Every structure is written in structure tokens, then in C-alpha cells.
mmCIF file of C-alpha atoms (C1' of nucleotides) in Angstrom:
data_model
loop_
_atom_site.group_PDB
_atom_site.id
_atom_site.type_symbol
_atom_site.label_atom_id
_atom_site.label_comp_id
_atom_site.label_asym_id
_atom_site.label_seq_id
_atom_site.Cartn_x
_atom_site.Cartn_y
_atom_site.Cartn_z
ATOM 1 C CA MET A 176 -39.630 -7.085 -2.214
ATOM 2 C CA ASN A 177 -41.035 -6.979 1.442
ATOM 3 C CA ARG A 178 -37.308 -6.542 2.473
ATOM 4 C CA ILE A 179 -36.762 -5.173 5.672
ATOM 5 C CA GLU A 180 -35.317 -1.507 5.170
ATOM 6 C CA SER A 181 -32.526 -0.644 7.532
ATOM 7 C CA PRO A 182 -32.606 2.873 9.118
ATOM 8 C CA PHE A 183 -30.370 5.055 7.633
ATOM 9 C CA THR A 184 -27.926 6.609 10.710
ATOM 10 C CA PRO A 185 -25.095 7.391 11.748
ATOM 11 C CA GLU A 186 -23.627 4.175 12.316
ATOM 12 C CA THR A 187 -24.357 2.994 9.574
ATOM 13 C CA ILE A 188 -21.965 5.941 7.739
ATOM 14 C CA THR A 189 -19.118 4.015 10.686
ATOM 15 C CA ALA A 190 -19.983 0.748 9.897
ATOM 16 C CA ALA A 191 -19.140 1.503 6.052
ATOM 17 C CA LEU A 192 -15.831 3.427 6.742
ATOM 18 C CA ARG A 193 -15.063 -0.178 8.714
ATOM 19 C CA GLU A 194 -15.467 -2.106 5.700
ATOM 20 C CA GLU A 195 -13.458 0.325 3.740
ATOM 21 C CA GLY A 196 -11.020 -0.570 6.428
ATOM 22 C CA LEU A 197 -10.665 2.592 7.724
ATOM 23 C CA ARG A 198 -10.827 4.255 10.689
ATOM 24 C CA ILE A 199 -12.893 5.863 13.311
ATOM 25 C CA THR A 200 -12.336 8.716 15.601
ATOM 26 C CA ARG A 201 -14.027 11.335 18.078
ATOM 27 C CA THR A 202 -13.149 13.346 15.294
ATOM 28 C CA ARG A 203 -14.984 11.763 12.288
ATOM 29 C CA ARG A 204 -17.850 10.805 14.711
ATOM 30 C CA GLY A 205 -18.738 14.394 15.578
ATOM 31 C CA ILE A 206 -18.791 15.312 11.717
ATOM 32 C CA VAL A 207 -20.614 12.301 10.797
ATOM 33 C CA GLN A 208 -23.666 13.282 14.421
ATOM 34 C CA ALA A 209 -23.499 17.217 12.649
ATOM 35 C CA LEU A 210 -24.194 16.386 9.217
ATOM 36 C CA PHE A 211 -27.077 14.495 11.335
ATOM 37 C CA ASP A 212 -28.536 16.517 13.053
ATOM 38 C CA SER A 213 -28.309 19.714 10.738
ATOM 39 C CA GLY A 214 -30.899 17.303 8.808
ATOM 40 C CA ARG A 215 -29.878 20.738 5.728
ATOM 41 C CA PRO A 216 -27.247 21.336 3.106
ATOM 42 C CA MET A 217 -24.364 22.742 5.626
ATOM 43 C CA THR A 218 -20.886 24.002 4.545
ATOM 44 C CA LEU A 219 -17.801 23.126 5.376
ATOM 45 C CA GLN A 220 -17.661 25.866 8.369
ATOM 46 C CA GLU A 221 -21.180 24.656 10.181
ATOM 47 C CA ILE A 222 -20.057 21.289 10.065
ATOM 48 C CA GLN A 223 -16.816 22.010 11.676
ATOM 49 C CA THR A 224 -18.745 23.987 14.457
ATOM 50 C CA ALA A 225 -21.422 21.891 15.243
ATOM 51 C CA ALA A 226 -18.861 18.485 14.570
ATOM 52 C CA SER A 227 -16.936 20.598 18.343
ATOM 53 C CA ALA A 228 -20.792 20.231 19.412
ATOM 54 C CA HIS A 229 -19.946 16.902 19.982
ATOM 55 C CA GLU A 230 -17.008 15.122 20.338
ATOM 56 C CA GLY A 231 -15.309 18.332 21.989
ATOM 57 C CA ALA A 232 -12.559 19.513 20.058
ATOM 58 C CA GLN A 233 -13.592 21.441 16.733
ATOM 59 C CA PRO A 234 -11.505 18.938 14.820
ATOM 60 C CA ASP A 235 -9.524 21.226 11.249
ATOM 61 C CA TYR A 236 -11.692 23.164 8.640
ATOM 62 C CA ALA A 237 -8.836 20.007 6.492
ATOM 63 C CA THR A 238 -9.628 17.573 8.296
ATOM 64 C CA VAL A 239 -13.651 18.658 8.346
ATOM 65 C CA PHE A 240 -12.693 18.881 4.483
ATOM 66 C CA ARG A 241 -11.097 15.741 3.152
ATOM 67 C CA MET A 242 -13.581 13.752 5.798
ATOM 68 C CA ILE A 243 -16.880 15.374 3.113
ATOM 69 C CA LEU A 244 -13.910 14.005 0.369
ATOM 70 C CA LEU A 245 -14.686 11.350 1.807
ATOM 71 C CA LEU A 246 -18.172 10.704 2.515
ATOM 72 C CA GLU A 247 -18.751 11.930 -1.393
ATOM 73 C CA LYS A 248 -16.848 8.927 -2.678
ATOM 74 C CA LEU A 249 -18.435 6.386 -0.622
ATOM 75 C CA HIS A 250 -22.274 7.978 -1.942
ATOM 76 C CA LEU A 251 -22.571 8.825 1.968
ATOM 77 C CA VAL A 252 -22.602 12.430 0.446
ATOM 78 C CA HIS A 253 -23.736 14.555 -1.565
ATOM 79 C CA ARG A 254 -23.324 18.467 -3.105
ATOM 80 C CA VAL A 255 -26.408 20.385 -3.378
ATOM 81 C CA ASN A 256 -26.580 23.683 -5.967
ATOM 82 C CA LEU A 257 -27.753 26.372 -3.719
ATOM 83 C CA GLN A 258 -25.755 28.947 -6.390
ATOM 84 C CA ARG A 259 -24.375 30.036 -3.782
ATOM 85 C CA SER A 260 -20.527 31.558 -3.167
ATOM 86 C CA CYS A 261 -19.888 28.359 -1.262
ATOM 87 C CA SER A 262 -20.268 24.445 -1.697
ATOM 88 C CA TYR A 263 -23.022 22.990 1.142
ATOM 89 C CA TYR A 264 -23.389 18.811 1.502
ATOM 90 C CA GLU A 265 -26.033 16.505 3.016
ATOM 91 C CA ILE A 266 -26.075 13.617 4.050
ATOM 92 C CA SER A 267 -27.109 10.920 1.594
ATOM 93 C CA ASP A 268 -29.081 7.796 1.450
ATOM 94 C CA PRO A 269 -28.509 5.852 -1.319
ATOM 95 C CA ARG A 270 -32.354 5.267 -1.430
ATOM 96 C CA LYS A 271 -33.708 7.899 -0.787
ATOM 97 C CA HIS A 272 -34.000 11.080 -3.375
ATOM 98 C CA TYR A 273 -32.630 14.641 -2.389
ATOM 99 C CA ASP A 274 -34.639 18.180 -4.465
ATOM 100 C CA HIS A 275 -35.187 20.576 -2.355
ATOM 101 C CA LEU A 276 -36.696 24.363 -2.288
ATOM 102 C CA VAL A 277 -34.368 27.702 -1.544
ATOM 103 C CA CYS A 278 -36.038 31.024 -0.063
ATOM 104 C CA ARG A 279 -34.229 33.759 -2.479
ATOM 105 C CA GLY A 280 -35.884 35.910 0.378
ATOM 106 C CA CYS A 281 -34.499 34.603 3.457
ATOM 107 C CA GLY A 282 -32.593 32.259 2.429
ATOM 108 C CA GLN A 283 -34.164 29.297 4.192
ATOM 109 C CA VAL A 284 -33.575 25.191 2.857
ATOM 110 C CA VAL A 285 -36.585 22.980 3.015
ATOM 111 C CA LEU A 286 -35.707 19.648 1.095
ATOM 112 C CA ILE A 287 -39.090 19.013 -0.890
ATOM 113 C CA ASP A 288 -41.198 15.386 -0.407
ATOM 114 C CA ILE A 289 -42.977 14.634 -3.384
ATOM 115 C CA PRO A 290 -42.939 11.930 -5.313
ATOM 116 C CA CYS A 291 -39.654 13.196 -7.510
ATOM 117 C CA PRO A 292 -41.114 14.231 -10.856
ATOM 118 C CA ILE A 293 -38.157 13.256 -12.741
ATOM 119 C CA GLY A 294 -38.246 10.092 -12.866
ATOM 120 C CA ASP A 295 -39.521 8.632 -16.077
ATOM 121 C CA ALA A 296 -38.145 12.538 -18.133
ATOM 122 C CA GLU A 297 -34.482 10.283 -16.547
ATOM 123 C CA LYS A 298 -35.258 7.152 -18.830
ATOM 124 C CA LYS A 299 -35.916 9.446 -21.419
ATOM 125 C CA ILE A 300 -33.586 11.731 -21.864
ATOM 126 C CA ALA A 301 -30.575 8.461 -21.967
ATOM 127 C CA GLN A 302 -32.538 7.233 -24.692
ATOM 128 C CA GLN A 303 -32.691 9.381 -27.230
ATOM 129 C CA TYR A 304 -29.108 10.968 -25.732
ATOM 130 C CA GLY A 305 -27.337 7.794 -25.796
ATOM 131 C CA PHE A 306 -26.282 8.639 -21.922
ATOM 132 C CA ARG A 307 -26.046 5.901 -19.514
ATOM 133 C CA ASN A 308 -25.981 6.247 -15.648
ATOM 134 C CA LEU A 309 -28.435 8.734 -15.750
ATOM 135 C CA SER A 310 -28.589 10.337 -11.987
ATOM 136 C CA HIS A 311 -29.505 14.777 -12.009
ATOM 137 C CA SER A 312 -29.646 17.419 -9.899
ATOM 138 C CA LEU A 313 -32.722 19.739 -9.405
ATOM 139 C CA GLU A 314 -33.276 22.312 -7.531
ATOM 140 C CA PHE A 315 -36.470 25.511 -7.121
ATOM 141 C CA PHE A 316 -36.344 28.483 -5.619
ATOM 142 C CA GLY A 317 -38.623 31.178 -4.839
ATOM 143 C CA VAL A 318 -39.598 32.545 -2.665
ATOM 144 C CA CYS A 319 -41.219 32.012 0.914
ATOM 145 C CA GLY A 320 -43.641 33.282 2.664
ATOM 146 C CA ALA A 321 -42.727 34.182 5.447
ATOM 147 C CA CYS A 322 -40.399 36.705 2.825
ATOM 148 C CA PRO A 323 -41.964 39.942 0.759
ATOM 149 C CA MET B 46 -51.227 34.143 -29.983
ATOM 150 C CA ASN B 47 -49.662 34.456 -33.749
ATOM 151 C CA ARG B 48 -47.154 36.923 -32.972
ATOM 152 C CA ILE B 49 -44.213 37.510 -34.362
ATOM 153 C CA GLU B 50 -40.712 35.686 -32.658
ATOM 154 C CA SER B 51 -37.808 38.079 -33.304
ATOM 155 C CA PRO B 52 -34.713 36.371 -33.676
ATOM 156 C CA PHE B 53 -32.366 36.525 -30.449
ATOM 157 C CA THR B 54 -29.100 37.174 -31.452
ATOM 158 C CA PRO B 55 -25.826 39.273 -30.901
ATOM 159 C CA GLU B 56 -27.979 41.970 -31.971
ATOM 160 C CA THR B 57 -29.890 41.412 -29.222
ATOM 161 C CA ILE B 58 -28.083 42.077 -26.584
ATOM 162 C CA THR B 59 -26.625 45.136 -28.036
ATOM 163 C CA ALA B 60 -30.565 47.146 -27.896
ATOM 164 C CA ALA B 61 -30.897 45.490 -25.029
ATOM 165 C CA LEU B 62 -28.182 47.590 -23.604
ATOM 166 C CA ARG B 63 -28.303 50.729 -25.708
ATOM 167 C CA GLU B 64 -32.314 50.859 -23.854
ATOM 168 C CA GLU B 65 -30.378 50.916 -21.057
ATOM 169 C CA GLY B 66 -27.711 53.822 -21.701
ATOM 170 C CA LEU B 67 -24.708 51.555 -22.022
ATOM 171 C CA ARG B 68 -22.586 51.548 -24.896
ATOM 172 C CA ILE B 69 -21.416 49.962 -26.987
ATOM 173 C CA THR B 70 -18.035 48.898 -27.527
ATOM 174 C CA ARG B 71 -14.992 47.048 -29.452
ATOM 175 C CA THR B 72 -14.994 44.337 -25.880
ATOM 176 C CA ARG B 73 -18.984 43.559 -25.782
ATOM 177 C CA ARG B 74 -19.015 43.068 -28.772
ATOM 178 C CA GLY B 75 -16.693 39.955 -28.558
ATOM 179 C CA ILE B 76 -17.835 39.054 -25.536
ATOM 180 C CA VAL B 77 -21.250 38.562 -26.530
ATOM 181 C CA GLN B 78 -19.826 37.521 -30.449
ATOM 182 C CA ALA B 79 -17.797 34.726 -28.408
ATOM 183 C CA LEU B 80 -21.301 33.524 -26.121
ATOM 184 C CA PHE B 81 -23.533 33.341 -29.146
ATOM 185 C CA ASP B 82 -20.298 30.859 -31.111
ATOM 186 C CA SER B 83 -19.969 27.973 -28.382
ATOM 187 C CA GLY B 84 -23.638 27.953 -27.855
ATOM 188 C CA ARG B 85 -22.760 26.070 -24.572
ATOM 189 C CA PRO B 86 -21.694 26.995 -21.024
ATOM 190 C CA MET B 87 -18.884 29.399 -20.997
ATOM 191 C CA THR B 88 -15.868 29.703 -18.355
ATOM 192 C CA LEU B 89 -14.753 32.891 -17.337
ATOM 193 C CA GLN B 90 -11.231 32.378 -18.935
ATOM 194 C CA GLU B 91 -13.067 30.177 -21.904
ATOM 195 C CA ILE B 92 -15.688 33.877 -22.481
ATOM 196 C CA GLN B 93 -12.069 35.672 -22.447
ATOM 197 C CA THR B 94 -10.095 33.802 -24.454
ATOM 198 C CA ALA B 95 -12.752 32.813 -27.214
ATOM 199 C CA ALA B 96 -13.315 36.975 -27.403
ATOM 200 C CA SER B 97 -10.133 37.711 -28.502
ATOM 201 C CA ALA B 98 -11.135 35.875 -31.132
ATOM 202 C CA HIS B 99 -13.304 38.367 -32.996
ATOM 203 C CA GLU B 100 -11.900 41.987 -31.899
ATOM 204 C CA GLY B 101 -8.309 42.312 -31.726
ATOM 205 C CA ALA B 102 -7.062 42.072 -28.431
ATOM 206 C CA GLN B 103 -8.276 39.585 -25.319
ATOM 207 C CA PRO B 104 -10.694 41.593 -23.048
ATOM 208 C CA ASP B 105 -9.182 41.493 -19.267
ATOM 209 C CA TYR B 106 -10.710 38.946 -17.406
ATOM 210 C CA ALA B 107 -12.178 41.822 -15.409
ATOM 211 C CA THR B 108 -13.740 43.809 -17.389
ATOM 212 C CA VAL B 109 -14.973 39.846 -18.626
ATOM 213 C CA PHE B 110 -16.566 39.111 -15.199
ATOM 214 C CA ARG B 111 -18.544 42.883 -15.121
ATOM 215 C CA MET B 112 -19.448 42.247 -18.237
ATOM 216 C CA ILE B 113 -21.066 39.133 -17.334
ATOM 217 C CA LEU B 114 -22.208 40.341 -14.368
ATOM 218 C CA LEU B 115 -24.203 43.094 -16.016
ATOM 219 C CA LEU B 116 -25.774 40.698 -18.643
ATOM 220 C CA GLU B 117 -27.033 38.150 -15.545
ATOM 221 C CA LYS B 118 -28.204 40.679 -14.107
ATOM 222 C CA LEU B 119 -30.301 42.233 -17.163
ATOM 223 C CA HIS B 120 -31.725 38.676 -18.241
ATOM 224 C CA LEU B 121 -29.725 37.806 -20.636
ATOM 225 C CA VAL B 122 -26.797 35.813 -20.237
ATOM 226 C CA HIS B 123 -27.443 32.961 -16.368
ATOM 227 C CA ARG B 124 -24.929 30.333 -14.645
ATOM 228 C CA VAL B 125 -25.411 27.029 -14.695
ATOM 229 C CA ASN B 126 -24.632 24.472 -12.577
ATOM 230 C CA LEU B 127 -22.025 21.840 -13.470
ATOM 231 C CA GLN B 128 -20.794 20.682 -9.957
ATOM 232 C CA ARG B 129 -17.660 22.293 -10.911
ATOM 233 C CA SER B 130 -15.248 24.078 -9.467
ATOM 234 C CA CYS B 131 -16.140 27.635 -11.322
ATOM 235 C CA SER B 132 -19.332 28.975 -12.764
ATOM 236 C CA TYR B 133 -20.293 28.151 -16.701
ATOM 237 C CA TYR B 134 -22.461 31.225 -18.310
ATOM 238 C CA GLU B 135 -24.525 30.930 -21.197
ATOM 239 C CA ILE B 136 -26.915 32.807 -23.370
ATOM 240 C CA SER B 137 -29.666 32.984 -22.006
ATOM 241 C CA ASP B 138 -32.999 33.612 -24.703
ATOM 242 C CA PRO B 139 -35.813 34.292 -22.187
ATOM 243 C CA ARG B 140 -38.219 32.456 -24.512
ATOM 244 C CA LYS B 141 -36.210 29.662 -23.485
ATOM 245 C CA HIS B 142 -35.935 26.892 -21.485
ATOM 246 C CA TYR B 143 -32.263 25.753 -20.698
ATOM 247 C CA ASP B 144 -31.659 22.796 -19.098
ATOM 248 C CA HIS B 145 -28.185 19.999 -19.806
ATOM 249 C CA LEU B 146 -27.261 17.318 -19.868
ATOM 250 C CA VAL B 147 -23.736 16.331 -18.412
ATOM 251 C CA CYS B 148 -21.560 13.230 -19.196
ATOM 252 C CA ARG B 149 -19.642 12.370 -15.993
ATOM 253 C CA GLY B 150 -16.484 10.854 -18.429
ATOM 254 C CA CYS B 151 -16.484 13.676 -20.976
ATOM 255 C CA GLY B 152 -17.834 16.697 -19.456
ATOM 256 C CA GLN B 153 -19.621 17.527 -22.607
ATOM 257 C CA VAL B 154 -22.294 19.585 -22.070
ATOM 258 C CA VAL B 155 -25.284 19.203 -23.932
ATOM 259 C CA LEU B 156 -28.663 21.097 -24.428
ATOM 260 C CA ILE B 157 -32.059 19.367 -23.312
ATOM 261 C CA ASP B 158 -34.281 20.182 -25.932
ATOM 262 C CA ILE B 159 -36.859 17.655 -25.409
ATOM 263 C CA PRO B 160 -40.442 19.605 -23.302
ATOM 264 C CA CYS B 161 -38.943 20.567 -19.348
ATOM 265 C CA PRO B 162 -40.597 17.864 -17.410
ATOM 266 C CA ILE B 163 -41.518 20.924 -14.634
ATOM 267 C CA GLY B 164 -43.853 22.423 -15.825
ATOM 268 C CA ASP B 165 -45.932 21.973 -13.208
ATOM 269 C CA ALA B 166 -44.681 20.424 -11.283
ATOM 270 C CA GLU B 167 -43.585 24.088 -10.216
ATOM 271 C CA LYS B 168 -46.833 25.008 -9.807
ATOM 272 C CA LYS B 169 -48.001 22.150 -7.098
ATOM 273 C CA ILE B 170 -44.474 22.123 -5.032
ATOM 274 C CA ALA B 171 -45.317 26.869 -4.764
ATOM 275 C CA GLN B 172 -48.386 26.046 -3.530
ATOM 276 C CA GLN B 173 -47.752 23.062 -1.071
ATOM 277 C CA TYR B 174 -45.182 24.811 0.639
ATOM 278 C CA GLY B 175 -46.032 28.589 0.306
ATOM 279 C CA PHE B 176 -43.654 29.728 -1.780
ATOM 280 C CA ARG B 177 -43.908 32.000 -4.845
ATOM 281 C CA ASN B 178 -42.407 32.848 -8.394
ATOM 282 C CA LEU B 179 -41.026 29.501 -8.962
ATOM 283 C CA SER B 180 -38.137 28.990 -10.893
ATOM 284 C CA HIS B 181 -35.819 26.126 -11.174
ATOM 285 C CA SER B 182 -31.961 24.675 -12.139
ATOM 286 C CA LEU B 183 -32.393 21.327 -13.315
ATOM 287 C CA GLU B 184 -29.118 19.105 -14.790
ATOM 288 C CA PHE B 185 -28.650 15.731 -15.350
ATOM 289 C CA PHE B 186 -25.141 13.939 -15.148
ATOM 290 C CA GLY B 187 -24.594 10.067 -16.806
ATOM 291 C CA VAL B 188 -21.955 8.561 -19.266
ATOM 292 C CA CYS B 189 -21.978 9.426 -23.399
ATOM 293 C CA GLY B 190 -22.099 6.936 -25.507
ATOM 294 C CA ALA B 191 -18.317 7.377 -26.467
ATOM 295 C CA CYS B 192 -17.273 7.050 -22.613
ATOM 296 C CA PRO B 193 -16.142 4.091 -21.323
ATOM 297 C "C1'" DG C 210 3.865 -0.798 16.419
ATOM 298 C "C1'" DT C 211 1.847 0.473 11.851
ATOM 299 C "C1'" DA C 212 -0.124 2.995 9.356
ATOM 300 C "C1'" DA C 213 -4.705 5.675 8.954
ATOM 301 C "C1'" DT C 214 -5.580 10.584 10.726
ATOM 302 C "C1'" DT C 215 -5.069 14.885 12.333
ATOM 303 C "C1'" DG C 216 -3.661 19.784 12.385
ATOM 304 C "C1'" DC C 217 -1.228 23.927 11.044
ATOM 305 C "C1'" DA C 218 0.656 26.272 7.678
ATOM 306 C "C1'" DA C 219 1.138 27.676 3.087
ATOM 307 C "C1'" DA C 220 -0.723 26.870 -1.724
ATOM 308 C "C1'" DT C 221 -3.299 27.582 -5.137
ATOM 309 C "C1'" DA C 222 -8.269 28.548 -7.306
ATOM 310 C "C1'" DC C 223 -11.370 31.575 -8.486
ATOM 311 C "C1'" DT C 224 -13.535 35.689 -7.970
ATOM 312 C "C1'" DT C 225 -14.472 40.359 -6.662
ATOM 313 C "C1'" DT C 226 -13.064 45.632 -6.307
ATOM 314 C "C1'" DG C 227 -10.033 49.782 -6.518
ATOM 315 C "C1'" DC C 228 -8.262 53.354 -9.099
ATOM 316 C "C1'" DC C 229 -6.915 56.271 -13.053
ATOM 317 C "C1'" DA C 230 -5.938 56.539 -18.645
ATOM 318 C "C1'" DC C 231 -9.112 55.870 -22.231
ATOM 319 C "C1'" DG C 232 -12.647 56.105 -25.957
ATOM 320 C "C1'" DT C 233 -17.884 56.405 -26.868
ATOM 321 C "C1'" DA C 234 -21.591 59.095 -27.909
ATOM 322 C "C1'" DT D 175 -16.881 66.791 -24.103
ATOM 323 C "C1'" DA D 176 -18.802 63.897 -19.683
ATOM 324 C "C1'" DC D 177 -19.120 59.820 -18.539
ATOM 325 C "C1'" DG D 178 -19.392 55.247 -18.574
ATOM 326 C "C1'" DT D 179 -15.619 51.102 -19.595
ATOM 327 C "C1'" DG D 180 -11.508 48.860 -19.957
ATOM 328 C "C1'" DG D 181 -6.828 46.854 -17.829
ATOM 329 C "C1'" DC D 182 -3.838 46.855 -14.196
ATOM 330 C "C1'" DA D 183 -3.450 45.028 -9.441
ATOM 331 C "C1'" DA D 184 -3.597 43.841 -5.007
ATOM 332 C "C1'" DA D 185 -7.810 41.619 -1.917
ATOM 333 C "C1'" DG D 186 -10.971 38.907 -0.441
ATOM 334 C "C1'" DT D 187 -12.817 34.336 -0.579
ATOM 335 C "C1'" DA D 188 -12.874 29.186 -1.069
ATOM 336 C "C1'" DT D 189 -10.490 25.652 -1.575
ATOM 337 C "C1'" DT D 190 -7.053 22.269 -1.285
ATOM 338 C "C1'" DT D 191 -1.928 19.750 -0.033
ATOM 339 C "C1'" DG D 192 1.902 19.253 2.287
ATOM 340 C "C1'" DC D 193 4.692 17.302 6.372
ATOM 341 C "C1'" DA D 194 5.157 16.181 11.220
ATOM 342 C "C1'" DA D 195 2.817 14.808 14.947
ATOM 343 C "C1'" DT D 196 -0.565 12.246 16.463
ATOM 344 C "C1'" DT D 197 -3.535 7.885 17.216
ATOM 345 C "C1'" DA D 198 -6.946 4.287 16.563
ATOM 346 C "C1'" DC D 199 -6.019 -1.090 15.541
#
DNA sequence: GTAATTGCAAATACTTTGCCACGTA
DNA sequence: TACGTGGCAAAGTATTTGCAATTAC
């Protein structure tokens, strides 16, 4: 291997957009920056609020919605299932793996950074059920040390 | 061990309701039967429609909603995350484990019956992050043999 | 200048609640 | 009979779309 691993930054996103012939706007930079800053799954509302911190005016909710849709399509953002009433989104480095641990008490979300326990189970399942291109969504729920 | 494993049937549900001092109605029987018949996660609408096949008149959507809420509270039904715009529910035998495989093409949902690959990862995570009472939600997504 | 992007507002979809009539125990 | 349950209708919340004004390139 030994290839150079370029870091995954806001610039990675803007570069990807440019490659698609899309435009880089003040609003889009704000949204992307908000996602990187937080480092945890966010609702569209949270993204909207946080984006304004960077680029002045708060973007419209519909704009955030469409931007996230776009980033999802490009696999630069993915949805996280937190079993809540609305969707959460998070930056998605295609080379990384994202599993979460959620506290049922305070709601805090921790990104788990141990090696994913699914790895080859995925291969077995693909074989056994005749599926291909497998991916998965894995979330743990529990009660954190600070909660009763 | 060697204890007798009673089967998990519609009667298991009605018995549980009775124990809670709740009433067994024609509508409730229809809903429970619909869940057992389908054997896969269903939307509230699907449950509503299917329930009418058993007990004549189609129950009200709100009634289905409240019944599912009730069964969820009693841990006899659980929600499944299929990454769609509405919730799916499925019968939940407390002694069984439910992981799913979803086709990104046709949407079919397969219940995976291999031993759950998470088992002790859960214990490690609990220890490492100081969480307790861990549970998890695991769904696989892929393309089935019949889809392009 | 041209076409992509944005904000605004309205439409849609799904979920949830209130209330009174009804049916089970 | 008494109280849990069901149907109806409306409210609540999140998501999605249409369109004209704006802005990046």
C-alpha cells in the first residue's frame, strides 16, 4: 500500500462539488464547516443554526435540506439512525467507518473507534443470502456513566 | 437449562395483555394476527390494511398507532430502522434476536438468522466507554440476486 | 450573461392527541 | 355498570416542492 492518505477536510468537499460542476457558495461553505466543527450527527435545524456562525446570515432550512441531499448523493454525508423523531446527518469520510453509541439518558452520541465487529460477518451474509454491495448501519444504545 | 420453550404466538400476546388488565378486542386480535402473518416489518398503514382481512372492518389508523405503542411498551413489538420515511414494526419474541438485510433495489427485507455477530463486542464497548444496559440496532443493506 | 442556487411560502407526509360513543369484562 | 377502547377529526412536527429573485462562474 504505502499511498499518501490525504486528510478529509472541508476542502475535500468543495473540491468534490467543483468536480461535479457545482458551485461553491458562501452558504454551502457555512454548512460544510458546521458539519466538520460539530463532529457528531446533527439535525437539519442544528446545521442551519451552526452554519450561520461561519457565514453570517442563517441559510434557509430548505437550502440546508437540499445541500444535505446533495452531499448524501455524493456519499460525503450520511444519515445516522438515532431512533429519534427526526433525521441526523454526519460527515462521511469514505475511508472511515461510523458506528455509534447513544446514551438513552442524556442522549449524547459517541463515535465508536474500535475496529468494527461486523467486517467479515458482512461477507458471510452476502454469500449466504446472495446479496452484493453490502453495507450496514450499527448503533448501540445504553446508559452512560453520568446518567442514573 | 433444559426448560420448556413455549412457542411465541398471537396467544402469547393476548395473554400478556390480559395480565396487564387490558382488554382483548376484535380489533386487537386483527392487528396482532396481521403482524404474525406477515412475518416481516410493516408500516402502520400496512398493519391497518392487513388487520381488516381477519376481523372485518378496518381499524382506525389511530387505533393501530396506539396498539403498537402499547405493544412496544410491553416489548412485544419493536421498531425497525429501514432508512425509509416512516416507521416499520415487527413482532418481537423477547428470546429471539432480530437483525435485517434490506435490498436497496426492490426493498425486500430479510430476517437474518445467523448468530448475531455483535454479542461480545457489546460487552467490550460497555466496558471501554462506561455504558451499561447495552442493546443495538443492526441493519445490512445490499442488492439482492434478483435486482440489477 | 447564463444557469445554478437561494429564500420564501405552501404542500405533503407521517405522527400524535382530544373527545365522545361504544363494547368488553 | 364501569372503564378501557375505538373512531373521527384536528393538531403537531418533519420533510419536500414550486417558483421567482439572486448570485457564482
